[in-house]
XYZ file of C-alpha atoms in Angstrom:
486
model
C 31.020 1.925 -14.492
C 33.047 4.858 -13.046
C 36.035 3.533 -14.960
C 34.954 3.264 -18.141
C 35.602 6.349 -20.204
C 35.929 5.250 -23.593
C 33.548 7.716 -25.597
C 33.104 7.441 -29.006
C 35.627 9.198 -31.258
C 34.724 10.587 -34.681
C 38.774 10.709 -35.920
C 41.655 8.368 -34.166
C 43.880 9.988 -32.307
C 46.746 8.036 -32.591
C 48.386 9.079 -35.860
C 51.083 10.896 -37.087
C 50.014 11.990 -40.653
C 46.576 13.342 -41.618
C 45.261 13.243 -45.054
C 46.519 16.706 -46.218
C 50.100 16.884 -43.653
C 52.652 15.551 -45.355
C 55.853 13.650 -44.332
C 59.625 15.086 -45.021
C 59.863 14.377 -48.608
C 62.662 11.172 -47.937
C 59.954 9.714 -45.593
C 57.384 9.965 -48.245
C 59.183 8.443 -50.823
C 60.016 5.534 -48.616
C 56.517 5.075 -47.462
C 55.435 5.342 -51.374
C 57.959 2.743 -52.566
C 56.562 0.604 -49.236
C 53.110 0.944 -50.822
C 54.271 0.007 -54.365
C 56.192 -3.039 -53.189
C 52.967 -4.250 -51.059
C 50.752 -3.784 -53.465
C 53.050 -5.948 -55.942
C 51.721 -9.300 -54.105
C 47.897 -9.224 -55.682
C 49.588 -7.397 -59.017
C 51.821 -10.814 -59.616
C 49.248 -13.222 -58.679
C 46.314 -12.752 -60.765
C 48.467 -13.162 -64.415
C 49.889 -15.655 -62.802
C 47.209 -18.017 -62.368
C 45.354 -16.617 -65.025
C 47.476 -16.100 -68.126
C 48.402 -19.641 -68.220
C 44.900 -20.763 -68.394
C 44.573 -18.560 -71.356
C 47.373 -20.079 -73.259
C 50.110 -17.917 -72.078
C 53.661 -17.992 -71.717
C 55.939 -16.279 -69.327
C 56.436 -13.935 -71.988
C 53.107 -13.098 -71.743
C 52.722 -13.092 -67.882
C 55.209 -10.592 -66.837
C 54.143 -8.247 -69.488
C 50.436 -8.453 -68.470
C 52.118 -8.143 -64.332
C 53.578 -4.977 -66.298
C 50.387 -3.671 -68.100
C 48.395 -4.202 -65.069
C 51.078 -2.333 -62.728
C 51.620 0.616 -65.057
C 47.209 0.791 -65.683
C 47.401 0.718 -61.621
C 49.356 3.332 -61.273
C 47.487 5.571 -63.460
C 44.063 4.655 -61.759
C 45.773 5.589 -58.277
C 47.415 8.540 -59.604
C 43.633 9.795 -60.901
C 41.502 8.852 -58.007
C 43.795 10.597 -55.366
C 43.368 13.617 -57.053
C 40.439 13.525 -58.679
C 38.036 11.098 -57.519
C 37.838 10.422 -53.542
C 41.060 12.059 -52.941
C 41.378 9.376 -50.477
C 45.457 7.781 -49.790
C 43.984 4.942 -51.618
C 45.830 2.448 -53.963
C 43.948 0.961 -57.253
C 45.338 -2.104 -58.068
C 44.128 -5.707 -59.345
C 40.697 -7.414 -58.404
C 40.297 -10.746 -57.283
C 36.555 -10.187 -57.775
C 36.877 -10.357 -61.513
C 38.166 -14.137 -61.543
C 34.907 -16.327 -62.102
C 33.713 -14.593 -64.862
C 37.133 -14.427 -66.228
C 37.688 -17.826 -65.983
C 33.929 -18.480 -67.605
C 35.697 -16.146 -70.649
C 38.330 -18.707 -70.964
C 36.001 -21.693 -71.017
C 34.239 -20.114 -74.008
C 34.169 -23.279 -76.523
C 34.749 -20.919 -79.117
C 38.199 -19.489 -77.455
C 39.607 -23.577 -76.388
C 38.983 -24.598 -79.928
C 41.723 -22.394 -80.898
C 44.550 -25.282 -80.908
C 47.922 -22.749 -80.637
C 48.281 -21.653 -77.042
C 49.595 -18.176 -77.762
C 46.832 -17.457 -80.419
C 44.178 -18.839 -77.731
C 45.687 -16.245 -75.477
C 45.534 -12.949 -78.078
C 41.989 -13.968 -78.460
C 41.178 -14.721 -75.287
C 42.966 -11.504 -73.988
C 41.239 -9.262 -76.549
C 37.470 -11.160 -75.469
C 38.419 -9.874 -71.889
C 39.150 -6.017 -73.094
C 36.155 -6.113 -74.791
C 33.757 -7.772 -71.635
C 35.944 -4.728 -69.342
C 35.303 -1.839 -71.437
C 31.180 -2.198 -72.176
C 30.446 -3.747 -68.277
C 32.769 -0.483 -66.983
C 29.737 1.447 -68.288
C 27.834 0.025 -64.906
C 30.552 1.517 -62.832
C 31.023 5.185 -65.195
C 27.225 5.879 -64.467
C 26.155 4.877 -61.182
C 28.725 7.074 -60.319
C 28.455 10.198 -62.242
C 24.609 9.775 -62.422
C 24.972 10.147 -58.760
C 22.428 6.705 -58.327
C 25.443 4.879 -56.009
C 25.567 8.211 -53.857
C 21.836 8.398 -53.516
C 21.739 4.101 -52.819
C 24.342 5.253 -49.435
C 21.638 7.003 -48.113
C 20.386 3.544 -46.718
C 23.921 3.469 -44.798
C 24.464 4.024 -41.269
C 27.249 3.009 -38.779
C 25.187 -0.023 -37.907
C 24.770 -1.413 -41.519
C 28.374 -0.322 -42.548
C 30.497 -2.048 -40.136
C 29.872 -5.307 -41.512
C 30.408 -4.229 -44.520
C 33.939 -3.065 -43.823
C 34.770 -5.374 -41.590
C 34.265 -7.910 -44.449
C 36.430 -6.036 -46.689
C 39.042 -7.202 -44.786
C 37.964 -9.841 -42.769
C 36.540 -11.341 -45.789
C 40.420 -11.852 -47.123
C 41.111 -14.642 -44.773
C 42.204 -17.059 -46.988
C 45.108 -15.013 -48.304
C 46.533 -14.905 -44.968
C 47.500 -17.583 -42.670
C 46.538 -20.339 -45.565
C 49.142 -18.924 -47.825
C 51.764 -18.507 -45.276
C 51.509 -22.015 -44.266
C 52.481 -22.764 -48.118
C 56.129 -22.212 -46.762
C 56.073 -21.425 -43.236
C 59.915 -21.330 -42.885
C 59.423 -17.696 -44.048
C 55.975 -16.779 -43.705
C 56.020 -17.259 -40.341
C 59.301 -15.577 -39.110
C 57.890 -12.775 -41.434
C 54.622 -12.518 -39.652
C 56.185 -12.507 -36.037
C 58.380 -9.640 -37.763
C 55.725 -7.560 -38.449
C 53.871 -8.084 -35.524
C 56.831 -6.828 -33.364
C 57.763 -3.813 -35.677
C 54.417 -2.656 -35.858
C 53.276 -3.510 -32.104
C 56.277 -3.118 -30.086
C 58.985 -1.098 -32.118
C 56.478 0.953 -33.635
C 58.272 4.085 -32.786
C 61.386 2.592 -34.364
C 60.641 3.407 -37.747
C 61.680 0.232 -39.032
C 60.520 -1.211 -41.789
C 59.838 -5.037 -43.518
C 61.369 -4.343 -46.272
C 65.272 -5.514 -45.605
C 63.618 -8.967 -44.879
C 61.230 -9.250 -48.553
C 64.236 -8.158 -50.165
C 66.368 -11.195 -48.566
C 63.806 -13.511 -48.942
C 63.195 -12.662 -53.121
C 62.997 -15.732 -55.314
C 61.883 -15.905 -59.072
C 59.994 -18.938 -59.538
C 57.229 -17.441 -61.728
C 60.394 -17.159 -64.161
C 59.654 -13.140 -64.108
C 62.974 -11.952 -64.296
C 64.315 -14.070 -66.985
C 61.540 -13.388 -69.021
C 60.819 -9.419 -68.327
C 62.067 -7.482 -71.283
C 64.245 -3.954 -70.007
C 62.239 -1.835 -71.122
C 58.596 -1.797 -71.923
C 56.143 0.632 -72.857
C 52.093 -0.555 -72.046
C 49.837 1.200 -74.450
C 46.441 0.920 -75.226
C 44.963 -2.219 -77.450
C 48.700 -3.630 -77.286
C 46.959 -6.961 -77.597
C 44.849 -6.106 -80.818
C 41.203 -4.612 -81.454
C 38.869 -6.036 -78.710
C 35.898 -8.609 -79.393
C 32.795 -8.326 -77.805
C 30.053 -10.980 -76.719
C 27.040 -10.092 -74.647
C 27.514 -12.856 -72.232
C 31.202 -12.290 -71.544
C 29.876 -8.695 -70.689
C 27.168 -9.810 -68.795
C 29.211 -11.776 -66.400
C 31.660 -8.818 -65.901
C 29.163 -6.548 -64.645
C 28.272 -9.343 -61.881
C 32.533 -7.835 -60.752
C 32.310 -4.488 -61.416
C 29.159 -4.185 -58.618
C 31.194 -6.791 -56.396
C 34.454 -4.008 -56.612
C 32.370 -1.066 -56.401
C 30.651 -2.673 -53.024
C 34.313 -3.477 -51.734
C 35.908 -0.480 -52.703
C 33.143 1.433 -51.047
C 33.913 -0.348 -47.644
C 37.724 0.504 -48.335
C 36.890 3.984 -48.869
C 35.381 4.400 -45.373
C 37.846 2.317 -44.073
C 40.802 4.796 -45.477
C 39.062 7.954 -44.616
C 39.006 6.448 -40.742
C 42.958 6.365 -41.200
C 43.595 8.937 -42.797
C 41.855 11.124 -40.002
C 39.154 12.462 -42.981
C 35.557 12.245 -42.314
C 33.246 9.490 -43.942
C 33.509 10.285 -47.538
C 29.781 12.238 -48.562
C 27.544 10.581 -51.255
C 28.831 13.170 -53.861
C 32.476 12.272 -52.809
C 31.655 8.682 -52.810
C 30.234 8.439 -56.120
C 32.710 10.911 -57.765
C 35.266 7.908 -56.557
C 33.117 5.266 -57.922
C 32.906 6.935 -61.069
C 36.287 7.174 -61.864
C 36.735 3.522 -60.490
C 34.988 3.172 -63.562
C 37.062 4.594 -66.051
C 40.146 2.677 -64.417
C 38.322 -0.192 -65.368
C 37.931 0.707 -68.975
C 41.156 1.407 -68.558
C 42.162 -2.186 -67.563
C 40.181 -3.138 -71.094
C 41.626 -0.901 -73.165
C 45.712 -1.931 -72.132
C 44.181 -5.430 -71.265
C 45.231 -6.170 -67.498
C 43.080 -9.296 -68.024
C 40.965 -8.376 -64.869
C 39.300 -4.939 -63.391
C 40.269 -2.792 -59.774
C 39.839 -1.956 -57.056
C 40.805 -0.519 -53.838
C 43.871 -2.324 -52.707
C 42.710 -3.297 -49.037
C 46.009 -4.308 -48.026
C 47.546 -0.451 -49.200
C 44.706 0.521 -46.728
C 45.813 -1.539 -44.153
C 49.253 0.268 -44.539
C 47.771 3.619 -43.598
C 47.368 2.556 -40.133
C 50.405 0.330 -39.988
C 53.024 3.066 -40.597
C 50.267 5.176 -38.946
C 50.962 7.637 -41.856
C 47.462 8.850 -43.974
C 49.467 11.224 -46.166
C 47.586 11.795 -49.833
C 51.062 12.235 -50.951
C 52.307 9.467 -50.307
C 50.011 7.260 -52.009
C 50.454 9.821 -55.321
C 54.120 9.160 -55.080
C 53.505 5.152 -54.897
C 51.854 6.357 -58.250
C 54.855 6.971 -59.906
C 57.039 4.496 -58.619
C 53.960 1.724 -60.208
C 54.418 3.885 -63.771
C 58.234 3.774 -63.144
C 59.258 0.308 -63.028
C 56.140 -1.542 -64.971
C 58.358 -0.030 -68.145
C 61.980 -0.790 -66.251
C 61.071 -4.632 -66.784
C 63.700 -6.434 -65.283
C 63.823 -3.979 -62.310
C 59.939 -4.383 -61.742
C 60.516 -7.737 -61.815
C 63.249 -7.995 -59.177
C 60.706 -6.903 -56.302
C 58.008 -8.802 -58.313
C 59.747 -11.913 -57.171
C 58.863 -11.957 -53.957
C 57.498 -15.247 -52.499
C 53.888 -14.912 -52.147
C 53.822 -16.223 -48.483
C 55.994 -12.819 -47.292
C 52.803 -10.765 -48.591
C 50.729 -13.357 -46.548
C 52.243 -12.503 -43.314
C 51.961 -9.530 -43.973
C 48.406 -9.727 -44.715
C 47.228 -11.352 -41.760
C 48.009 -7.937 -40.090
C 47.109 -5.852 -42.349
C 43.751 -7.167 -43.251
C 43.021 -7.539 -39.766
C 43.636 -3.825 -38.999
C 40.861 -3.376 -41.821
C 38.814 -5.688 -40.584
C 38.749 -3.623 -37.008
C 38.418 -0.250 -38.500
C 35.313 -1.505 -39.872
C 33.933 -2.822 -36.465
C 34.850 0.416 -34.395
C 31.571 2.287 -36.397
C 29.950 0.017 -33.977
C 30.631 2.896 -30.986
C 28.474 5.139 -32.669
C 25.676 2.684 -32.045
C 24.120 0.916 -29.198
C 25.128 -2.681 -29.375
C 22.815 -2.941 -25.928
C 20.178 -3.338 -28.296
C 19.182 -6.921 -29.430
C 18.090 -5.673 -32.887
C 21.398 -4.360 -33.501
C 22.713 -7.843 -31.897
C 21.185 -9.579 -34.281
C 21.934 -7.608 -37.232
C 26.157 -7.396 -36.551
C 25.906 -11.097 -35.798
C 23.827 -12.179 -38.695
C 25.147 -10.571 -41.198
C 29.187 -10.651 -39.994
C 28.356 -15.023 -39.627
C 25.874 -15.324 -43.236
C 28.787 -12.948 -44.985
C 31.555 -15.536 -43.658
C 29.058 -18.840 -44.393
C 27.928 -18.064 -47.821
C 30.541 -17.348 -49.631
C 32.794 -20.206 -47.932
C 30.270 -22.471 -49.229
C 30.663 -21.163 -52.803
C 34.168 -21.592 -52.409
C 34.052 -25.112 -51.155
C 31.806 -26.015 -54.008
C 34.286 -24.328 -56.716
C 37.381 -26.009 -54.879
C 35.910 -29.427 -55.111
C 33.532 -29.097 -58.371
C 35.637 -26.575 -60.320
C 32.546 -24.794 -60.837
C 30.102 -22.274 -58.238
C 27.249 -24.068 -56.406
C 24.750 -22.140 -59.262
C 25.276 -24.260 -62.863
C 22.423 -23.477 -65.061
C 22.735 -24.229 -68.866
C 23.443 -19.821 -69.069
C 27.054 -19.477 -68.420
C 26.933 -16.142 -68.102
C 24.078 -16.304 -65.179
C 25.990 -19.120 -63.619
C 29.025 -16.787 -63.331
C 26.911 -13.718 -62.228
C 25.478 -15.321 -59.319
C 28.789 -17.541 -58.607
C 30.463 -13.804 -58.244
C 28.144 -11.823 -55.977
C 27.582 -14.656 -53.436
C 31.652 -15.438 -53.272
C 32.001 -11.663 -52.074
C 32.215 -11.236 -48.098
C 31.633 -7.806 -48.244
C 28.994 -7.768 -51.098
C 26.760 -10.822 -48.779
C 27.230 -8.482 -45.949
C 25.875 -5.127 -47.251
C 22.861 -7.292 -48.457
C 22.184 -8.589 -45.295
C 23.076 -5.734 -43.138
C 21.511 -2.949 -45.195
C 18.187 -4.832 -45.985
C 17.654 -5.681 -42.641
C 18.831 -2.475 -40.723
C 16.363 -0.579 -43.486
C 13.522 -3.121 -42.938
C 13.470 -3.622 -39.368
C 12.049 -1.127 -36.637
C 13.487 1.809 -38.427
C 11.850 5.183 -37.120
C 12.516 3.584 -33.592
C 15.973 2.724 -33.832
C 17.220 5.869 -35.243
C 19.567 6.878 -32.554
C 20.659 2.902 -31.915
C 21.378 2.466 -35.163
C 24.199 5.785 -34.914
C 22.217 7.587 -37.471
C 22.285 11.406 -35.147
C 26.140 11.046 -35.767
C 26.113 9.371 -39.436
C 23.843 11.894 -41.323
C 26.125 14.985 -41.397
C 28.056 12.989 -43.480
C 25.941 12.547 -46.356
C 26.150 15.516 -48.063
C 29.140 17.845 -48.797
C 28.379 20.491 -47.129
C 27.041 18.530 -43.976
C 30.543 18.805 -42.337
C 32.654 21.497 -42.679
C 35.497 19.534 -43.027
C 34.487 18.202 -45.999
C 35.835 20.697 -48.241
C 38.890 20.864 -46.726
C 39.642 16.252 -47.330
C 37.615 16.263 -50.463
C 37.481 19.465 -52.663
C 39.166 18.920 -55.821
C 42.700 20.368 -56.591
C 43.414 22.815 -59.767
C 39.928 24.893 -58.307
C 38.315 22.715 -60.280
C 35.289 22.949 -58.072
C 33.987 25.685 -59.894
C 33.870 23.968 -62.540
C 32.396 20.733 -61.113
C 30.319 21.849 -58.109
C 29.075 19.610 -55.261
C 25.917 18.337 -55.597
């Protein structure tokens, strides 16, 4: 026992670039144009699978890839400096697909016999679900309700949870690389040994996407050169209580992930746990982006970009600035179309490989708030184990049943309740915080205090808990006199 001297560390020590230190400025823009091109991979393939469903063309595609890639940029720009201030990218959900997908199905929207009027209407019935269900988001978070709810939180319950946030991605990893393994994995191997062995090299994966670019989503031949995204582009939005019923069922599955990526990115970044007030200042502007996705119409919501997160610890760089350059460089080329989609292009399996790192550096960040507990304890035991294995289960099993049935496990004559349910029990990390945080609330809870890492946890939840806090998280411009911490 002598040799084991592994005590638990608040910050990791092995990184070059805090939150507020900033590279030289031709290191940050290459680490800004790395984050843009990574977070291209979930920005191409949601209007890919989706705007064809709605009766698109490739017209239609690559300017949604370009409305959703500009809207990103601004949501990314806006939480970095005003809402967690975390080095976080906001880009694309996948959460937002089932109840997307029950908008398409709307009888009303397939009777419409002309594809590209079928997609103007079904576009506009998407704004219109984005913009009244971002409402959830806008005041759980400036109400200050989701920063009071993460007073359940400790280390114990919220290591699951971000594990899961990456963990959780699985299938966009290994599965997709295997779709062409002649360069997913020679890319994968790549990154492992840049990242692993050469990681004082300075090298970067970048030479190798750009060798590897093909353009069978028909993106470059279809992007226009220039293009300007601007609010109700598509037309006045429609609005049907169902449509926004089923969105809301997303926008709690997004905040729950993005939460997890927001503790996962302070870890990198060397910050503290983001407070409640920090917390739900983030989630509250989370909300706006997603208005904002309704009002250009993305044709889905965001959320943290977990891969962008993964990044952090990859290049081993944290740097706010970096991230608000990657900002720019999003705004940039979603109006330079054909140059957006040049790097757009990319084969899917490259972002795979690099996923399977990526999202498993997550996934670990997540488990190390497990040293500030004592996983000697069987409660504790049983709590990581059950809720890591019911988190991985559950949602596998809606899967299955969607894969096969082309509809979720619940199918009651509601729609909107069938997608609802179909969305929160899909969601890793959303199965996991119910789990984790009702049990680790429920069971032996004045005893377990110190085993469940709470002595270490609860400086965190307020702002002025930690000094520190005011130096990651108080907002630029002084406008903290204006908007004090609660």
């Amino acid at each position: 026992m002598a040799d084991i001297s592994h005590p638990p560390m608040e910050q990791l020590q092995d990184l070059e670039y805090c939150i507020d230190s900033n590279p030289p400025w031709l290191e940050t823009v290459l680490l800004a144009f790395q984050n843009y091109i990574l977070m291209l991979g979930t920005t191409v393939m949601i209007p890919t699978y989706l705007v064809p469903l709605m009766g698109g063309n490739n017209g239609d595609k690559i300017r949604v890839i370009q409305t959703l890639l500009f809207v990103s940029g601004i949501n990314t720009l806006l939480q970095a400096l005003f809402g967690t201030r975390l080095p976080a990218v906001v880009g694309g959900s996948s959460a937002y697909i089932i109840p997307i997908l029950y908008i398409i199905g709307d009888s009303s929207l397939q009777q419409i016999s002309e594809p590209h009027v079928r997609f103007i209407h079904t576009m506009r019935a998407i704004q219109g679900a984005l913009i009244v269900a971002s409402s959830i988001q806008i005041i759980l978070g400036y109400s200050q309700v989701w920063g009071l709810f993460s007073r359940f939180f400790s280390p114990l319950g919220m290591a699951p949870v971000v594990g899961l946030v990456g963990l959780g991605l699985f299938q966009r990893g290994f599965p997709a690389v295997g779709n062409c393994v002649e360069i997913g994995i020679p890319m994968l191997l790549a990154v492992i040994g840049l990242s692993l062995y050469l990681k004082h090299a300075r090298i970067r994966p970048m030479k190798t996407q750009l060798n590897c670019r093909t353009d069978r989503a028909h993106l470059i031949s279809s992007a226009p050169w220039f293009m300007v995204p601007y609010p109700l582009q598509w037309g006045p939005p429609t609005f049907s209580a169902g449509h926004t019923f089923a969105t809301m069922s997303a926008v709690l599955v997004s905040m729950i992930e993005s939460t997890g990526a927001y503790k996962a990115a302070s870890r990198l970044a060397i910050a503290t746990p983001p407070p409640a007030y920090v917390l739900s200042r983030g989630i509250g502007w989370q909300g706006i982006g997603v208005m904002l996705d309704g009002l250009f119409g993305t044709a889905t919501g965001s959320t943290v970009s977990v891969e962008n997160v993964g990044l952090l610890g990859l290049t081993r760089v944290g740097s706010r600035r970096v991230v608000q350059v990657s900002a720019a460089f999003m705004m940039f080329f979603a109006t330079l179309g054909k140059f957006g989609a040049l790097f757009a292009s990319i084969p899917f399996p490259i972002f795979a490989a690099i996923y399977c790192v990526l999202f498993g550096l997550v996934g670990s960040v997540g488990l190390s708030f497990l040293q500030f507990t004592n996983m000697n304890s069987m409660r504790n035991l049983l709590i990581t184990g059950l809720s890591l294995f019911l988190a991985i289960s559950v949602p596998q099993y809606f899967n299955n049943f969607w894969v096969s049935s082309h509809r979720g496990p619940v199918h009651t004559h509601a729609g909107w309740f069938n997608a609802f349910l179909n969305t929160i029990f899909s969601s890793p990390p959303t199965v996991g915080l119910i789990v984790a945080v009702f049990l680790d609330n429920t069971l032996e809870v004045e005893k377990s205090k110190k085993d469940r890492g709470m002595p270490w946890w609860v400086k965190f939840r307020t702002f002025r808990g930690d000094n520190r806090n005011e130096e990651f998280y108080t907002l630029p411009f002084n406008l903290n006199k204006f908007f004090p911490p609660t």
